[in-house]
XYZ file of C-alpha atoms in Angstrom:
347
model
C -145.644 52.229 -118.382
C -142.973 50.119 -116.801
C -141.021 47.078 -117.778
C -139.222 44.858 -115.307
C -137.396 42.211 -117.344
C -136.008 39.496 -115.109
C -132.648 39.413 -116.839
C -131.705 43.076 -116.703
C -128.775 42.315 -114.421
C -127.006 39.495 -112.583
C -128.622 40.340 -109.265
C -132.103 39.939 -110.711
C -131.153 36.642 -112.282
C -129.672 35.281 -109.061
C -132.723 36.211 -107.024
C -135.005 34.624 -109.576
C -133.132 31.353 -109.676
C -132.999 31.089 -105.907
C -136.741 31.615 -105.664
C -137.479 28.869 -108.135
C -135.085 26.416 -106.531
C -136.560 26.917 -103.078
C -139.993 26.267 -104.563
C -138.810 22.966 -106.012
C -137.196 21.929 -102.727
C -140.342 22.817 -100.831
C -142.470 20.559 -103.006
C -139.963 17.721 -102.738
C -139.830 17.969 -98.955
C -143.568 17.399 -98.696
C -143.202 14.071 -100.495
C -140.377 12.485 -98.504
C -142.748 10.516 -96.289
C -143.870 8.278 -99.160
C -142.158 5.083 -100.238
C -139.909 5.394 -103.300
C -139.837 2.384 -105.627
C -137.580 1.432 -108.532
C -140.417 2.371 -110.881
C -140.481 5.858 -109.353
C -136.745 6.241 -109.912
C -137.058 5.095 -113.520
C -139.923 7.531 -114.121
C -137.978 10.391 -112.545
C -134.957 9.564 -114.682
C -137.097 9.575 -117.829
C -138.725 12.850 -116.771
C -135.322 14.428 -116.170
C -134.154 13.345 -119.623
C -137.356 14.615 -121.227
C -137.048 18.005 -119.522
C -133.352 18.225 -120.420
C -134.217 17.495 -124.053
C -136.859 20.232 -124.096
C -134.537 22.750 -122.456
C -131.622 21.945 -124.769
C -133.629 22.129 -127.970
C -135.417 25.358 -127.103
C -132.185 27.039 -126.049
C -130.892 26.210 -129.535
C -134.061 26.500 -131.602
C -135.608 29.722 -130.316
C -134.855 31.805 -133.412
C -135.910 29.065 -135.844
C -139.212 28.682 -133.972
C -139.782 32.438 -134.013
C -139.241 32.686 -137.757
C -140.630 29.348 -138.942
C -143.564 28.701 -136.609
C -144.306 32.254 -135.462
C -146.602 33.230 -138.351
C -148.625 30.075 -137.613
C -148.711 30.027 -133.814
C -149.723 33.699 -133.584
C -153.047 32.907 -135.237
C -154.987 31.564 -132.203
C -153.863 34.278 -129.772
C -156.905 36.530 -130.066
C -159.106 33.511 -129.294
C -156.886 32.560 -126.361
C -157.162 36.046 -124.873
C -160.919 36.101 -125.333
C -161.399 32.645 -123.780
C -159.160 33.629 -120.855
C -161.327 36.735 -120.339
C -158.472 39.175 -120.872
C -158.844 41.974 -120.200
C -161.750 41.339 -117.799
C -164.703 43.686 -117.802
C -164.762 43.853 -113.984
C -161.135 44.850 -113.418
C -161.577 48.552 -112.739
C -159.797 49.772 -109.616
C -157.259 46.956 -109.313
C -154.238 45.604 -111.140
C -155.119 42.970 -113.745
C -152.631 40.095 -113.790
C -151.992 37.749 -116.700
C -149.543 34.829 -116.819
C -148.250 33.581 -120.166
C -146.804 30.084 -119.631
C -144.178 28.888 -122.133
C -144.076 32.442 -123.424
C -141.492 31.606 -126.093
C -140.885 34.656 -128.313
C -143.500 36.674 -126.393
C -146.307 36.586 -128.953
C -149.064 36.328 -126.322
C -147.590 39.099 -124.169
C -147.359 41.380 -127.190
C -151.009 40.793 -128.054
C -152.009 41.218 -124.393
C -150.341 44.637 -124.316
C -152.305 45.675 -127.390
C -155.533 44.452 -125.769
C -154.725 46.206 -122.497
C -154.116 49.497 -124.277
C -157.443 49.222 -126.075
C -159.532 49.180 -122.880
C -161.700 52.204 -122.108
C -160.417 52.748 -118.557
C -157.483 55.145 -119.022
C -155.974 54.617 -115.554
C -156.235 50.813 -115.540
C -153.021 49.013 -114.520
C -151.779 45.636 -115.733
C -149.094 43.208 -114.664
C -148.146 40.719 -117.371
C -145.773 37.837 -116.624
C -144.039 35.624 -119.161
C -142.658 32.298 -117.912
C -140.355 29.978 -119.837
C -137.682 27.351 -119.149
C -135.065 28.968 -121.401
C -133.141 32.215 -121.099
C -132.874 32.612 -124.868
C -136.640 32.612 -125.356
C -137.057 35.045 -122.460
C -134.413 37.364 -123.906
C -136.103 37.247 -127.311
C -139.471 38.025 -125.723
C -137.935 40.866 -123.729
C -136.529 42.459 -126.883
C -139.890 42.227 -128.621
C -141.829 43.685 -125.684
C -139.339 46.491 -124.985
C -139.563 47.582 -128.605
C -143.346 47.522 -128.489
C -143.560 49.509 -125.251
C -141.176 52.132 -126.607
C -143.678 52.747 -129.401
C -146.623 52.925 -126.984
C -145.310 55.620 -124.643
C -148.171 57.995 -125.389
C -150.615 55.789 -123.470
C -151.334 56.543 -119.819
C -151.952 52.973 -118.669
C -149.449 51.415 -116.304
C -148.167 48.120 -117.694
C -145.588 46.146 -115.736
C -143.881 43.235 -117.489
C -142.033 40.452 -115.662
C -140.053 37.602 -117.224
C -139.555 34.505 -115.091
C -137.412 31.447 -115.740
C -139.254 28.452 -114.319
C -141.264 25.281 -114.784
C -144.895 25.216 -115.885
C -145.395 22.108 -113.761
C -144.316 23.853 -110.548
C -145.259 27.497 -110.960
C -143.156 29.767 -108.698
C -146.080 31.970 -107.657
C -148.380 32.380 -104.680
C -151.950 31.118 -104.683
C -154.850 33.005 -106.280
C -153.031 35.952 -107.849
C -153.709 35.767 -111.614
C -156.857 36.773 -113.472
C -155.886 34.958 -116.670
C -153.425 32.216 -117.610
C -152.592 31.438 -121.226
C -150.416 28.704 -122.699
C -150.008 28.763 -126.481
C -148.904 25.279 -127.635
C -146.882 24.769 -124.456
C -148.786 21.734 -123.150
C -147.238 19.687 -125.974
C -143.856 20.133 -124.319
C -144.629 19.406 -120.659
C -143.826 15.990 -119.237
C -147.030 16.136 -117.200
C -149.521 18.611 -118.702
C -152.015 17.898 -115.922
C -149.502 19.246 -113.392
C -149.497 22.535 -115.287
C -153.294 22.661 -115.234
C -153.432 21.891 -111.509
C -150.848 24.600 -110.883
C -152.909 26.994 -112.986
C -155.931 26.245 -110.827
C -153.852 26.974 -107.717
C -152.541 30.375 -108.812
C -155.743 31.637 -110.462
C -158.001 33.983 -108.540
C -161.547 32.712 -107.944
C -163.325 33.373 -111.213
C -160.036 33.461 -113.134
C -159.686 31.603 -116.415
C -157.092 29.469 -118.176
C -156.910 28.898 -121.923
C -154.435 26.867 -123.952
C -153.857 25.509 -127.445
C -152.884 22.125 -128.834
C -152.718 20.806 -132.372
C -155.689 18.914 -133.762
C -155.064 15.224 -134.587
C -152.358 14.621 -137.231
C -154.746 13.423 -139.920
C -155.978 17.052 -140.101
C -152.753 18.956 -139.345
C -151.048 18.568 -142.698
C -147.570 19.747 -141.729
C -147.398 17.327 -138.817
C -148.879 14.541 -140.899
C -146.222 14.989 -143.591
C -143.285 14.748 -141.201
C -144.735 11.854 -139.198
C -145.690 9.769 -142.229
C -142.409 10.490 -144.013
C -140.358 9.358 -141.018
C -142.515 6.256 -140.569
C -142.231 5.262 -144.237
C -138.693 6.297 -145.171
C -136.851 6.555 -141.860
C -136.820 5.332 -138.276
C -139.499 6.687 -135.898
C -138.071 4.697 -132.960
C -134.805 6.528 -132.367
C -132.685 4.923 -129.671
C -132.411 6.895 -126.432
C -135.333 9.233 -127.021
C -137.082 9.819 -123.664
C -140.727 8.869 -123.440
C -143.176 11.733 -123.280
C -146.923 12.301 -123.171
C -149.104 11.791 -126.225
C -148.361 14.836 -128.368
C -151.983 15.077 -129.502
C -153.857 14.197 -126.301
C -155.136 17.742 -125.752
C -156.164 17.992 -129.395
C -158.980 15.640 -128.374
C -161.727 17.940 -127.005
C -163.326 15.197 -124.929
C -160.032 14.389 -123.195
C -159.130 18.049 -122.674
C -162.505 18.909 -121.168
C -162.499 15.835 -118.927
C -159.086 16.732 -117.495
C -160.095 20.320 -116.695
C -163.354 19.232 -115.107
C -161.574 16.629 -112.960
C -159.314 19.358 -111.582
C -162.305 21.512 -110.652
C -162.640 23.973 -113.518
C -166.112 25.097 -114.526
C -167.515 26.483 -117.775
C -165.069 24.282 -119.668
C -165.078 24.824 -123.406
C -163.229 23.566 -126.498
C -163.109 25.255 -129.873
C -161.332 24.029 -132.995
C -159.735 26.715 -135.154
C -160.019 24.927 -138.478
C -159.066 27.990 -140.528
C -155.414 28.074 -139.424
C -152.918 27.872 -142.317
C -149.116 27.547 -142.429
C -148.649 29.916 -145.340
C -145.010 30.935 -144.799
C -143.771 27.407 -145.640
C -143.124 27.459 -149.388
C -141.680 24.006 -150.131
C -140.890 20.623 -148.626
C -137.289 21.488 -147.799
C -138.420 24.537 -145.834
C -140.880 22.343 -143.952
C -138.095 19.884 -143.119
C -135.803 22.687 -141.904
C -138.531 24.122 -139.681
C -139.011 20.789 -137.928
C -135.271 20.114 -137.749
C -134.356 23.489 -136.241
C -137.516 24.798 -134.552
C -138.959 21.851 -132.605
C -137.909 19.548 -129.775
C -139.150 15.960 -129.994
C -139.355 15.936 -133.794
C -135.905 17.491 -134.001
C -134.504 14.655 -131.890
C -136.097 12.066 -134.170
C -134.755 13.765 -137.300
C -131.272 14.084 -135.820
C -131.380 10.385 -134.928
C -131.753 9.232 -138.535
C -128.898 7.530 -140.336
C -127.557 9.613 -143.272
C -129.392 7.546 -145.871
C -132.582 7.672 -143.773
C -132.355 11.451 -143.407
C -131.977 11.844 -147.170
C -134.960 9.573 -147.808
C -137.113 11.427 -145.248
C -136.291 14.813 -146.800
C -137.115 13.512 -150.266
C -140.432 12.014 -149.183
C -141.395 15.152 -147.248
C -140.825 17.215 -150.391
C -142.932 14.798 -152.440
C -145.757 14.717 -149.886
C -145.690 18.498 -149.509
C -146.104 18.946 -153.264
C -148.970 16.442 -153.371
C -150.895 18.054 -150.511
C -150.314 21.680 -151.535
C -150.552 21.219 -155.311
C -146.873 22.111 -155.713
C -147.058 24.926 -153.177
C -150.146 26.620 -154.587
C -152.147 26.018 -151.377
C -151.020 26.541 -147.756
C -150.808 23.688 -145.297
C -153.893 23.295 -143.110
C -152.921 23.333 -139.403
C -156.045 23.409 -137.204
C -155.640 23.850 -133.468
C -157.901 23.269 -130.477
C -158.404 25.994 -127.852
C -159.508 24.695 -124.447
C -160.528 26.945 -121.571
C -161.948 26.710 -118.076
C -162.840 28.919 -115.132
C -161.933 28.536 -111.485
C -165.124 28.676 -109.391
C -165.830 31.884 -107.496
C -166.280 29.908 -104.296
């Protein structure tokens, strides 16, 4: 088994960054023939601020996300792998390639390694790539995967791991190279989720599959409902200067998610709600507040934007609402998610 983390040395990091930048410039150059309006400039400015916000908060909140949200966001991974057809049954004799977009702490990659090692073909080879916008998440994922591979040395399968710093909306990869693409709750944090899905279509092999998760609507995701309703009632949901972003729950709507994939060209599109998901590691309202304050992006910005008296009132109401919903912590928070998948046509 082999591991090729992208941040092993400065040379690797420099090469990686140059490759991504040239990809961005190439895409920009193809658009210079179109007319640029003031609305375009305003949209680009908002997109830049949105992306900067996401990058800043995940560089700071990577450990809090790992510890606070990790036990929850690991739960759909087996379904994601299955719906992305990983590992494929027809992969004998070639290297199987999986891309984990917005890899975060590396939960999907870790599960993919376990799945790869469980296949019957002893000489099968795999190349698994984790992509994220932040070095801190990539470093955390690298540590997790290195530790796992050290424990799996007795297996004969060849597993190559790559970590890539880059944008999900402009994937720095050639066309038609991946068998499976997975994105676990990443679409919530992309300025244009459809760009990610179009890019996934581009880099998937014919017959390859994409699968991704999003939260179900807030009336059913109790943790999200508590923070949203508490801010709306006791604080200020319209924080000045917050960049506009896509509807956080748009891909929790199966009809919308399936329509988008079909419009791009995906076939065999499917949505499945995982209604059994529970946030059991959150033990009280203050812990819930801290998880959102330290381990999120958009919600963190809203919480940080509260006046001192508003922040105190929001914390108090979150604690009250948590106790009401969970019967004083006796029941876990219900946090259903929606898994959407689609297949690139064979021809």
